[in-house]
mmCIF file of C-alpha atoms in Angstrom:
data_model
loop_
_atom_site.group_PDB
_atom_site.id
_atom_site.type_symbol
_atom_site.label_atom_id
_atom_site.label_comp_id
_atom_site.label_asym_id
_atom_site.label_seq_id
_atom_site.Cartn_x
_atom_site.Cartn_y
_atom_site.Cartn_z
ATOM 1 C CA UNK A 1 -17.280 -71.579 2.872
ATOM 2 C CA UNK A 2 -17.328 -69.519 -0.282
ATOM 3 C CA UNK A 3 -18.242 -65.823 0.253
ATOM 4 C CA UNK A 4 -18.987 -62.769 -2.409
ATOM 5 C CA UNK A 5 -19.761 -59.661 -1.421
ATOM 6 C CA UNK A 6 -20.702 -56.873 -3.730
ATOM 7 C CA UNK A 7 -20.595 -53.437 -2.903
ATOM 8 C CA UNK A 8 -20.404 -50.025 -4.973
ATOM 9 C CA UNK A 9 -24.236 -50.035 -6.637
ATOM 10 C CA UNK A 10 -25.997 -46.621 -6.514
ATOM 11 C CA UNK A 11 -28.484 -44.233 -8.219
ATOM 12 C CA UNK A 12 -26.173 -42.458 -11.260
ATOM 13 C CA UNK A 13 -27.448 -40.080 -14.062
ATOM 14 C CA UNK A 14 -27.256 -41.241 -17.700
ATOM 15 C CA UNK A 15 -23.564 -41.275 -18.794
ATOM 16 C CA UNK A 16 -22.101 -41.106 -15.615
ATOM 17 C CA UNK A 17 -19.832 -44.091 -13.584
ATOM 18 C CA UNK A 18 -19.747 -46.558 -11.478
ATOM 19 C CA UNK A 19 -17.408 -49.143 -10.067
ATOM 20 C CA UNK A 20 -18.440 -51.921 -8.528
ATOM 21 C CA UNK A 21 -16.225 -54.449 -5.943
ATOM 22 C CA UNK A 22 -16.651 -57.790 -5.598
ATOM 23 C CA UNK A 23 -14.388 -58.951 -2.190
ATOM 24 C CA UNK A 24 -14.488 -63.182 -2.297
ATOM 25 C CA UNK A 25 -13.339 -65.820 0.400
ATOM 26 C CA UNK A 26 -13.572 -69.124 1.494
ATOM 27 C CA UNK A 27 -11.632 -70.559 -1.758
ATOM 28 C CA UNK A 28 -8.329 -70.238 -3.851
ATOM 29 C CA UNK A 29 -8.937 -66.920 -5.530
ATOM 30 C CA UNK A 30 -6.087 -66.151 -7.552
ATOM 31 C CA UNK A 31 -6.946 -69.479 -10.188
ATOM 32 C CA UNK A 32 -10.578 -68.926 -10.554
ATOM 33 C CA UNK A 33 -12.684 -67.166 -13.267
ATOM 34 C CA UNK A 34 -14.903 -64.805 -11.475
ATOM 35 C CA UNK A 35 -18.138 -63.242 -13.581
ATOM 36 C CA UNK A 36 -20.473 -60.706 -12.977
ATOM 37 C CA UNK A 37 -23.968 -60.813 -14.037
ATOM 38 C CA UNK A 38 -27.015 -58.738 -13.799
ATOM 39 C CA UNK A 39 -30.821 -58.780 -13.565
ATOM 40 C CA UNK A 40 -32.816 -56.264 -14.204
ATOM 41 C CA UNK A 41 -36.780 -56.414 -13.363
ATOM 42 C CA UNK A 42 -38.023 -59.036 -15.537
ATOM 43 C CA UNK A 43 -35.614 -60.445 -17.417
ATOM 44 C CA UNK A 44 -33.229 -63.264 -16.970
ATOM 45 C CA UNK A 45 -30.190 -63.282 -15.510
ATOM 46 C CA UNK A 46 -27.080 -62.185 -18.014
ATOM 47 C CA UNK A 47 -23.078 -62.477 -17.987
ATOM 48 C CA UNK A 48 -21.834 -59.194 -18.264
ATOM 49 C CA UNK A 49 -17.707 -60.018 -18.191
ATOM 50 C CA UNK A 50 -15.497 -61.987 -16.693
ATOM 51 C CA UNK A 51 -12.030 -62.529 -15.697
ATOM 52 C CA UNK A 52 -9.914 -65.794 -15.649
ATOM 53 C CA UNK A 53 -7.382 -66.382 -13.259
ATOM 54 C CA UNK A 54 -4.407 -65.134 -16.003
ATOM 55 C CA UNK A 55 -6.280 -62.075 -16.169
ATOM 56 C CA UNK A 56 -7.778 -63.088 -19.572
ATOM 57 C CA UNK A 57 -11.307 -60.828 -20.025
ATOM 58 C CA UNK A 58 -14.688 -61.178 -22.206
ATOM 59 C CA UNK A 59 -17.099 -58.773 -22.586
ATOM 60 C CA UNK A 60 -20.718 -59.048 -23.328
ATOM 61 C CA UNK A 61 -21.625 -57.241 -26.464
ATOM 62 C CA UNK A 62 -23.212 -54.144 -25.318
ATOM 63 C CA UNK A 63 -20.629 -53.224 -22.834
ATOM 64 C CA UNK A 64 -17.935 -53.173 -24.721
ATOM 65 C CA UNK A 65 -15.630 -50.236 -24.372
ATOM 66 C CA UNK A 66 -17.718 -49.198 -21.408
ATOM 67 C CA UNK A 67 -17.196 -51.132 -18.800
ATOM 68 C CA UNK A 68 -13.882 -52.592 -17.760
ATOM 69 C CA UNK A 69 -13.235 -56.206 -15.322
ATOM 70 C CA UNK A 70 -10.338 -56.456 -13.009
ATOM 71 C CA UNK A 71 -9.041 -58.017 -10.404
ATOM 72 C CA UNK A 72 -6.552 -57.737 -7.322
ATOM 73 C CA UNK A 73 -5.264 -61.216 -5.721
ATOM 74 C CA UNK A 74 -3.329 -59.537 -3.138
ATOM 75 C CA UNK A 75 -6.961 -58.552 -2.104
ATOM 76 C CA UNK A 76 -9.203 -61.228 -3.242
ATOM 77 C CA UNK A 77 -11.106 -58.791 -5.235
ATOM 78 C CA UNK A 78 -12.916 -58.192 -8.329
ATOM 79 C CA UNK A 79 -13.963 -54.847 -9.743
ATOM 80 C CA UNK A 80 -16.367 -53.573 -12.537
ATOM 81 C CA UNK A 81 -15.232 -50.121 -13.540
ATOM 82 C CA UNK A 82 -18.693 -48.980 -15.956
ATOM 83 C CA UNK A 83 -18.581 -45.558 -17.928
ATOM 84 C CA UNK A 84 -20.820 -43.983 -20.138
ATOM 85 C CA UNK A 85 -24.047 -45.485 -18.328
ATOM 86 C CA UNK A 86 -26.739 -46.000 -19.781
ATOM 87 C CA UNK A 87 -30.543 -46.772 -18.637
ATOM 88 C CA UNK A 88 -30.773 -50.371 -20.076
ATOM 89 C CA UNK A 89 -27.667 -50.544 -17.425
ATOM 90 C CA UNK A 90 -30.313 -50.656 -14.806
ATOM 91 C CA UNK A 91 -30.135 -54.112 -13.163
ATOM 92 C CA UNK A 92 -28.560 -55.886 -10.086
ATOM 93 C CA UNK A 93 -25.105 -56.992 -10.670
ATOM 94 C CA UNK A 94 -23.891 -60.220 -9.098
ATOM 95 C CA UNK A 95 -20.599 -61.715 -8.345
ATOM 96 C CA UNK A 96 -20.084 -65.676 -9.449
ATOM 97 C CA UNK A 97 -17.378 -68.346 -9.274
ATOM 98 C CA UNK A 98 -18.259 -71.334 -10.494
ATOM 99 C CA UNK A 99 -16.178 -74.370 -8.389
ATOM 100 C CA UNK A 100 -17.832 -77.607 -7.763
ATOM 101 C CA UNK A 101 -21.472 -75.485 -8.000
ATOM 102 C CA UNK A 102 -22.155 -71.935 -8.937
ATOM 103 C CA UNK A 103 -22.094 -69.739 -5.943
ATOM 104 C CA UNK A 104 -23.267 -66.089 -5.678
ATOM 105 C CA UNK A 105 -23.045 -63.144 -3.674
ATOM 106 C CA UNK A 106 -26.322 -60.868 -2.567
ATOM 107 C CA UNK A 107 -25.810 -58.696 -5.635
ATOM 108 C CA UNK A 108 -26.144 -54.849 -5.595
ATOM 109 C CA UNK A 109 -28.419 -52.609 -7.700
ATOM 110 C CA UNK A 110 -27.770 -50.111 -10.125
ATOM 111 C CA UNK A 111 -30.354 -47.775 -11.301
ATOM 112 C CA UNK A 112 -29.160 -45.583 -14.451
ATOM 113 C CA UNK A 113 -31.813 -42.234 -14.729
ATOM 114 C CA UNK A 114 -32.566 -40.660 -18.291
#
């Protein structure tokens, strides 16, 4: 069955850096679009980037030039390298493929201090 496991969330001072990993299974990684999202305390759920399977990337606007998407086949992986963090960062960031349904991993929190 699918799988998506984030790791990498922490506690990080304004304007310092995170990365976060996304490891996937159960499904044909290397010609999916994988997305992360985030939530922070009540709001709704947001896309932050995503990647297709040709490596193609999109940005939500107030990332840009901050945070970076990836991804390794060879290890079923997606990363989310974010710089210059900010408080409004503060959220928990998901993992999603979308297949036949939308399927998520646990998600992991960031928390961004002033």
């Amino acid at each position: 069955q699918v799988q998506l496991v984030e790791s990498g969330g922490g506690l990080v001072q304004s304007g310092g850096s995170l990365r976060l990993s996304c490891a996937a299974s159960g499904f044909i990684f290397r010609i999916y679009t994988i997305a992360w999202h985030r939530q922070a305390p009540g709001k709704q759920r947001e896309l932050v980037a995503y990647i297709t399977g040709g490596g193609s990337t999109n940005y939500e606007d107030s990332v840009k030039g901050r945070f970076t998407i990836s991804r390794d086949n060879a290890k079923n992986s997606v990363y989310l390298q974010m710089n210059s963090l900010k408080p409004e960062d503060t959220a928990v960031y998901y993992c999603n493929v979308r297949r036949n349904a939308d399927y998520w991993g646990q998600g992991t929190q960031v928390t961004v201090s002033s």
